[in-house]
Amino acid sequence: MNDLAPLLTPEGRALLDDVRGTAPADELAVATRLRREHPAELVSAALGQARLRQRAVAKFGAEDAERMFFTPNGVEQSTRASVAAYRALRLKAMGVTSVADLCCGIGGDAIALARAGIRVLAVDRDPLTAAAARANADALGLAGLIEVREADVTEVDTASYDAVFVDPARRGGRGRIFDPEAYSPPLSWAVRAAFRAPHAALKVAPGIPHEAVPAQAEAEWISDGGDVKEAVLWFGGTAPGAVRATLLPGPRTLLGRGLPDPGVRPVGRYLYEPDGAVVRAHLVAEVAQEVEGGLVDSTIAYVTSDALHPTPYATAYEITDQLPFNVKKLKALLRERGVGILTVKKRGSAVEPEELRRKALPKQHGPHSATVFLTRVAGAPTMLIGAPARAVTGAGPS
């Protein structure tokens, strides 16, 4: 598909309605039927768009995804709607009323900004992507707030906007790009664009090295439902050098306090697994202080404590056993406990969870469940066995 225009015609829209929800196994039969009355290329485009819409439900929700238009890269690279909405509300709280959305993709962030009441200039240099963004603004009734422009973002004048938002392309022909200067456009260009605006938000990969974060920026790592989604560099209206981890839904935000690394201590009754955004933001020390704990190993982001403290920033487990890594001993323990459901988590171990689960679970499964952590304790390969601590539900003060 290299042209959305046929799908935007009355015939194209009718076809999209007709193929909505088509299962992969039914595509051939549906295509054969529809090609009797419609051009083959249009039928193929409609079925392709239906597949993309089905994939997009996870990011945009069914109500929006079934009305929107996507490209394969657009589905893959667009921001999850919940994350975009959170970021838009942060900009609105800063007093921003207009944003230049550079590298807008299919318009996911522009949609969130417009729904927050912010006027948006959405720019992308790819004709098909820009066409999708324009179609999405129209489909969701936001065309009055979103102007889509097909252009090179490096040539766009953003002086009349309160803020710029830049989401550089972080994928190339060989997959993900990890060097911020290999983004398109490079991070250094995005930072210069940020300096020219009263406010700015730059979306970057969550694995960005902390040393690559400009001193003038606040760095925020965001997770949604426990999955780390992105990092954002904020300029203007924020504290330069600040670090935060934000967990959605919520939002719940943990601010860095500049604490030293926690000390290593023996494994206590409870093990805390910090949220991935907390780990990426290097805020494990803040969690350790909250739960009165320390690390099981100086290189591992597991916190242990003798006490159970409710915190939204880590999941707590009650530890019942600590063993040196040994599959046979683990299998014997699981058989003795009647375990039939085994969750395997790891940090600092090369063992694959599925492989361990296959080898360790007894053939005669019991009715109970357990969680095993493959990790290092004071440098030694160790297995910690336990279960989620019931008193910690993930709810707590932000």
Coordinates of C-alpha atoms in Angstrom, one line a residue:
M1 CA 0.0 0.0 0.0
N2 CA 1.6 3.3 -1.1
D3 CA -1.5 5.5 -1.4
L4 CA -4.3 6.0 1.1
A5 CA -6.5 8.0 -1.3
P6 CA -8.5 5.1 -2.7
L7 CA -9.4 4.0 0.9
L8 CA -10.7 7.5 1.7
T9 CA -13.3 7.3 -1.1
P10 CA -16.8 6.2 -0.4
E11 CA -16.1 2.9 -2.0
G12 CA -12.9 2.5 0.0
R13 CA -14.6 3.3 3.3
A14 CA -17.4 0.9 2.5
L15 CA -14.9 -1.8 1.9
L16 CA -13.1 -1.0 5.2
D17 CA -16.5 -1.5 7.0
D18 CA -17.1 -4.7 5.2
V19 CA -13.7 -6.3 6.1
R20 CA -13.6 -5.1 9.7
G21 CA -12.6 -7.9 12.0
T22 CA -11.7 -10.4 9.2
A23 CA -9.7 -13.3 10.7
P24 CA -6.5 -14.2 8.8
A25 CA -7.9 -17.6 8.0
D26 CA -10.9 -16.0 6.3
E27 CA -9.0 -13.4 4.2
L28 CA -8.8 -15.5 1.0
A29 CA -12.5 -16.2 0.9
V30 CA -13.4 -12.6 1.7
A31 CA -11.0 -11.3 -0.9
T32 CA -12.4 -13.7 -3.5
R33 CA -15.9 -12.5 -2.8
L34 CA -15.2 -8.8 -2.8
R35 CA -13.1 -8.9 -6.0
R36 CA -16.2 -9.7 -7.9
E37 CA -17.4 -6.2 -7.4
H38 CA -14.3 -4.1 -6.5
P39 CA -10.8 -3.6 -8.0
A40 CA -8.4 -6.2 -6.7
E41 CA -5.9 -3.6 -5.5
L42 CA -8.5 -1.8 -3.5
V43 CA -9.6 -5.0 -1.8
S44 CA -6.1 -5.9 -1.0
A45 CA -5.5 -2.5 0.5
A46 CA -8.7 -2.7 2.6
L47 CA -7.7 -6.1 4.0
G48 CA -4.2 -4.9 4.7
Q49 CA -5.6 -1.9 6.5
A50 CA -7.9 -4.1 8.5
R51 CA -4.9 -6.2 9.6
L52 CA -3.1 -3.0 10.7
R53 CA -6.1 -1.8 12.6
Q54 CA -6.3 -5.1 14.5
R55 CA -2.7 -4.8 15.5
A56 CA -3.2 -1.2 16.5
V57 CA -5.9 -2.0 19.1
A58 CA -3.3 -2.7 21.7
K59 CA -1.9 0.8 21.4
F60 CA -5.0 2.9 20.6
G61 CA -8.0 0.9 21.8
A62 CA -10.6 -0.6 19.6
E63 CA -12.8 2.6 19.2
D64 CA -10.0 4.7 17.8
A65 CA -8.1 1.9 15.9
E66 CA -11.1 0.9 13.9
R67 CA -11.5 4.5 12.6
M68 CA -7.8 5.3 12.1
F69 CA -5.4 4.7 9.1
F70 CA -2.1 3.1 9.6
T71 CA 1.1 2.1 7.9
P72 CA 3.1 -0.9 9.0
N73 CA 5.9 1.3 10.5
G74 CA 3.2 3.6 11.9
V75 CA 1.7 0.7 14.0
E76 CA 5.1 -0.4 15.1
Q77 CA 6.6 2.9 16.0
S78 CA 3.7 5.0 17.2
T79 CA 3.3 5.9 20.9
R80 CA 0.8 4.0 23.0
A81 CA -2.2 6.3 23.5
S82 CA -2.0 6.2 27.3
V83 CA 1.6 7.4 27.2
A84 CA 0.9 10.1 24.7
A85 CA -2.0 11.3 26.7
Y86 CA 0.1 11.5 29.9
R87 CA 2.8 13.5 28.0
A88 CA 0.2 15.8 26.5
L89 CA -1.2 16.6 29.9
R90 CA 2.3 17.4 31.2
L91 CA 2.7 19.9 28.4
K92 CA -0.8 21.4 29.1
A93 CA 0.1 21.8 32.8
M94 CA 3.1 23.8 31.7
G95 CA 0.8 26.3 30.0
V96 CA 1.5 25.1 26.5
T97 CA -1.2 25.9 24.0
S98 CA 0.6 25.1 20.7
V99 CA 3.1 22.4 19.8
A100 CA 5.2 21.7 16.7
D101 CA 5.1 17.9 16.5
L102 CA 8.2 17.0 14.5
C103 CA 8.5 13.5 13.0
C104 CA 4.7 13.0 13.7
G105 CA 4.4 9.6 12.2
I106 CA 0.7 8.6 11.7
G107 CA -0.3 11.2 14.3
G108 CA -0.7 9.4 17.6
D109 CA 1.0 12.1 19.6
A110 CA -0.7 14.9 17.7
I111 CA -4.1 13.3 18.5
A112 CA -3.3 13.2 22.2
L113 CA -2.1 16.8 22.2
A114 CA -5.2 18.0 20.3
R115 CA -7.5 16.1 22.8
A116 CA -5.8 18.0 25.5
G117 CA -6.9 21.2 23.8
I118 CA -3.5 22.0 22.3
R119 CA -3.1 23.3 18.7
V120 CA -0.7 21.1 16.7
L121 CA 1.5 21.4 13.7
A122 CA 2.3 17.8 12.7
V123 CA 5.3 17.4 10.4
D124 CA 6.6 14.3 8.6
R125 CA 8.6 14.1 5.4
D126 CA 7.1 10.7 4.2
P127 CA 4.1 11.3 2.0
L128 CA 2.2 8.2 3.0
T129 CA 2.8 8.8 6.7
A130 CA 1.7 12.4 6.5
A131 CA -1.4 11.3 4.6
A132 CA -2.2 8.8 7.4
A133 CA -1.7 11.6 10.0
R134 CA -4.1 13.9 8.1
A135 CA -6.7 11.1 7.6
N136 CA -6.5 10.3 11.3
A137 CA -7.0 13.9 12.4
D138 CA -10.1 14.0 10.2
A139 CA -11.4 10.6 11.2
L140 CA -11.3 11.5 14.9
G141 CA -12.8 15.0 14.5
L142 CA -9.6 16.8 15.3
A143 CA -8.7 18.4 12.0
G144 CA -9.5 21.9 13.4
L145 CA -6.6 21.5 15.9
I146 CA -4.1 19.6 13.8
E147 CA -2.4 20.9 10.7
V148 CA -0.4 18.2 8.9
R149 CA 2.5 19.3 6.8
E150 CA 4.6 17.1 4.6
A151 CA 8.1 18.5 5.0
D152 CA 11.7 17.9 6.3
V153 CA 11.5 18.8 10.0
T154 CA 14.9 20.4 9.9
E155 CA 13.5 23.1 7.6
V156 CA 10.3 23.9 9.6
D157 CA 10.1 27.3 11.5
T158 CA 8.8 26.5 15.0
A159 CA 9.3 30.0 16.4
S160 CA 5.5 30.7 16.8
Y161 CA 4.9 27.6 18.9
D162 CA 5.0 27.3 22.7
A163 CA 6.7 23.9 22.5
V164 CA 8.3 21.4 20.2
F165 CA 7.9 17.7 20.5
V166 CA 10.4 15.5 18.6
D167 CA 10.2 11.8 18.1
P168 CA 13.2 10.8 15.9
A169 CA 13.2 7.6 14.0
R170 CA 15.0 5.0 16.0
R171 CA 14.8 2.1 13.5
G172 CA 16.9 1.6 10.4
G173 CA 17.4 -1.2 7.8
R174 CA 19.0 -3.4 10.4
G175 CA 16.5 -2.8 13.2
R176 CA 16.7 -0.7 16.3
I177 CA 19.2 2.1 16.5
F178 CA 20.9 2.5 19.9
D179 CA 23.3 5.4 19.2
P180 CA 21.3 8.7 19.7
E181 CA 23.4 10.4 17.1
A182 CA 22.2 7.8 14.6
Y183 CA 18.6 8.8 15.1
S184 CA 16.9 10.5 12.2
P185 CA 17.2 13.4 12.9
P186 CA 20.1 13.0 15.4
L187 CA 19.6 13.8 19.1
S188 CA 22.0 16.7 18.9
W189 CA 19.7 18.4 16.3
A190 CA 16.6 17.7 18.4
V191 CA 18.3 19.3 21.4
R192 CA 19.1 22.4 19.4
A193 CA 15.5 22.5 18.3
A194 CA 14.5 22.2 22.0
F195 CA 16.7 25.2 23.0
R196 CA 14.9 27.4 20.4
A197 CA 11.5 26.9 22.1
P198 CA 10.1 27.9 25.5
H199 CA 9.3 24.2 26.2
A200 CA 10.3 20.9 24.6
A201 CA 9.9 17.2 25.0
L202 CA 12.2 14.8 23.1
K203 CA 11.2 11.2 22.9
V204 CA 14.2 8.8 23.1
A205 CA 14.8 5.1 23.6
P206 CA 14.6 4.0 27.2
G207 CA 18.0 2.5 26.9
I208 CA 19.6 5.9 26.3
P209 CA 22.9 6.2 28.3
H210 CA 22.5 8.6 31.2
E211 CA 25.7 10.4 30.1
A212 CA 24.0 11.2 26.8
V213 CA 21.3 13.2 28.6
P214 CA 22.0 17.0 28.3
A215 CA 22.6 18.7 31.6
Q216 CA 19.8 21.2 30.8
A217 CA 17.2 18.5 30.5
E218 CA 15.0 16.6 32.9
A219 CA 15.0 12.9 32.1
E220 CA 11.9 10.8 32.6
W221 CA 11.4 7.1 32.1
I222 CA 7.8 5.9 31.5
S223 CA 6.4 2.4 31.9
D224 CA 2.8 1.4 31.2
G225 CA 1.4 -1.7 32.9
G226 CA 4.9 -2.7 34.0
D227 CA 6.4 -2.4 30.5
V228 CA 9.0 0.3 29.9
K229 CA 7.9 2.3 26.9
E230 CA 10.1 5.3 26.5
A231 CA 12.3 8.0 27.9
V232 CA 11.5 11.7 27.5
L233 CA 13.9 14.6 27.8
W234 CA 12.1 17.7 29.0
F235 CA 13.3 21.3 28.5
G236 CA 11.7 24.5 29.9
G237 CA 9.5 24.6 33.0
T238 CA 11.3 21.6 34.6
A239 CA 14.3 21.2 36.8
P240 CA 17.5 20.7 34.8
G241 CA 19.3 17.5 35.8
A242 CA 16.2 16.0 37.5
V243 CA 15.4 12.4 37.0
R244 CA 12.1 10.7 37.4
A245 CA 10.3 7.4 36.8
T246 CA 6.6 7.5 35.9
L247 CA 4.4 4.5 36.1
L248 CA 1.1 4.3 34.2
P249 CA -1.8 3.9 34.8
G250 CA -1.7 6.5 37.5
P251 CA 0.4 8.4 36.9
R252 CA 2.7 7.6 39.8
T253 CA 6.0 9.4 39.7
L254 CA 9.2 8.7 41.7
L255 CA 11.6 11.6 41.7
G256 CA 15.3 11.1 42.1
R257 CA 16.8 12.3 45.4
G258 CA 20.5 11.8 44.5
L259 CA 20.9 8.9 46.9
P260 CA 24.1 6.8 47.0
D261 CA 23.9 3.2 45.8
P262 CA 22.3 1.0 48.4
G263 CA 24.5 -1.4 50.4
V264 CA 24.5 -5.1 49.9
R265 CA 22.8 -7.2 52.7
P266 CA 21.7 -10.8 53.3
V267 CA 18.4 -11.8 51.7
G268 CA 15.6 -11.0 54.1
R269 CA 12.0 -12.2 54.2
Y270 CA 10.9 -10.0 51.2
L271 CA 12.3 -9.4 47.8
Y272 CA 11.3 -6.3 45.9
E273 CA 11.4 -6.2 42.1
P274 CA 11.5 -2.5 41.0
D275 CA 9.5 -1.4 38.0
G276 CA 11.5 -1.3 34.8
A277 CA 11.2 2.5 34.6
V278 CA 12.7 2.8 38.1
V279 CA 15.6 0.6 37.1
R280 CA 16.2 2.5 33.8
A281 CA 16.1 5.8 35.7
H282 CA 18.7 4.5 38.2
L283 CA 16.3 5.1 41.1
V284 CA 16.6 1.7 42.8
A285 CA 18.2 3.5 45.8
E286 CA 15.0 5.5 46.3
V287 CA 13.0 2.3 46.4
A288 CA 15.5 0.7 48.8
Q289 CA 15.1 3.6 51.1
E290 CA 11.3 3.4 51.0
V291 CA 11.3 -0.3 51.9
E292 CA 14.2 -0.1 54.4
G293 CA 16.2 -2.5 52.3
G294 CA 19.4 -3.2 50.5
L295 CA 20.6 -5.0 47.4
V296 CA 21.1 -8.8 47.1
D297 CA 24.2 -8.0 45.0
S298 CA 26.0 -4.8 44.1
T299 CA 25.2 -5.4 40.3
I300 CA 21.6 -6.6 40.6
A301 CA 18.5 -4.4 40.8
Y302 CA 16.7 -6.6 43.4
V303 CA 16.1 -5.1 46.8
T304 CA 15.6 -7.2 49.9
S305 CA 14.1 -6.3 53.2
D306 CA 12.9 -7.9 56.5
A307 CA 9.7 -5.8 56.4
L308 CA 6.8 -5.5 54.0
H309 CA 6.2 -1.9 52.8
P310 CA 3.5 -1.0 50.3
T311 CA 5.1 0.8 47.3
P312 CA 3.8 1.3 43.8
Y313 CA 7.4 1.3 42.4
A314 CA 8.2 -2.3 43.1
T315 CA 6.5 -5.7 43.4
A316 CA 7.1 -7.5 46.6
Y317 CA 7.6 -11.3 47.0
E318 CA 7.8 -13.3 50.2
I319 CA 10.9 -15.5 50.0
T320 CA 10.7 -19.0 51.5
D321 CA 13.9 -20.6 50.2
Q322 CA 17.4 -19.6 49.1
L323 CA 19.4 -22.2 47.3
P324 CA 22.6 -22.3 45.2
F325 CA 21.7 -22.7 41.5
N326 CA 21.0 -26.4 41.1
V327 CA 18.2 -27.7 38.8
K328 CA 17.9 -31.1 40.6
K329 CA 17.5 -29.4 44.0
L330 CA 14.9 -27.1 42.6
K331 CA 12.9 -29.9 41.0
A332 CA 12.9 -31.8 44.3
L333 CA 11.7 -28.8 46.2
L334 CA 8.9 -28.2 43.7
R335 CA 7.8 -31.8 43.9
E336 CA 7.8 -31.6 47.7
R337 CA 5.7 -28.5 47.6
G338 CA 3.3 -29.8 45.0
V339 CA 4.1 -26.9 42.6
G340 CA 2.5 -27.1 39.1
I341 CA 2.7 -23.5 38.1
L342 CA 6.2 -22.0 38.0
T343 CA 7.0 -18.4 37.2
V344 CA 10.7 -17.8 36.4
K345 CA 12.3 -14.4 36.7
K346 CA 15.9 -13.5 36.3
R347 CA 18.5 -10.8 36.6
G348 CA 22.1 -11.6 36.3
S349 CA 21.6 -15.1 35.0
A350 CA 22.2 -16.6 31.5
V351 CA 19.6 -19.4 32.1
E352 CA 16.6 -19.2 29.9
P353 CA 13.3 -19.2 32.0
E354 CA 11.5 -21.5 29.6
E355 CA 14.3 -24.0 29.7
L356 CA 14.4 -24.0 33.5
R357 CA 10.7 -24.4 33.7
R358 CA 10.8 -27.4 31.4
K359 CA 13.6 -29.1 33.3
A360 CA 12.5 -28.2 36.9
L361 CA 8.7 -28.8 36.9
P362 CA 7.9 -32.4 38.0
K363 CA 6.0 -34.6 35.6
Q364 CA 3.3 -35.0 38.2
H365 CA 2.2 -31.4 38.6
G366 CA 0.8 -30.2 41.9
P367 CA -1.9 -27.6 42.5
H368 CA 0.3 -24.9 43.9
S369 CA 2.3 -22.1 42.3
A370 CA 5.7 -20.6 43.0
T371 CA 8.1 -18.0 41.7
V372 CA 11.8 -18.6 41.3
F373 CA 14.3 -15.8 40.9
L374 CA 17.5 -16.7 39.1
T375 CA 20.1 -14.1 40.2
R376 CA 23.3 -13.6 42.1
V377 CA 23.5 -13.1 45.8
A378 CA 26.8 -11.6 46.9
G379 CA 28.3 -12.7 43.6
A380 CA 27.1 -16.3 43.7
P381 CA 24.5 -17.8 41.3
T382 CA 21.5 -18.3 43.5
M383 CA 17.8 -19.4 43.3
L384 CA 15.3 -17.5 45.5
I385 CA 11.9 -19.2 45.8
G386 CA 8.8 -17.5 46.9
A387 CA 5.4 -16.0 46.0
P388 CA 3.9 -12.5 45.6
A389 CA 3.4 -10.8 48.9
R390 CA -0.3 -10.5 49.2
A391 CA -0.3 -7.3 51.3
V392 CA 1.4 -5.3 48.5
T393 CA -1.1 -4.6 45.7
G394 CA 0.9 -1.9 43.9
A395 CA -1.3 0.8 45.3
G396 CA 0.2 3.6 47.3
P397 CA 1.0 7.3 47.4
S398 CA 2.5 8.8 44.3

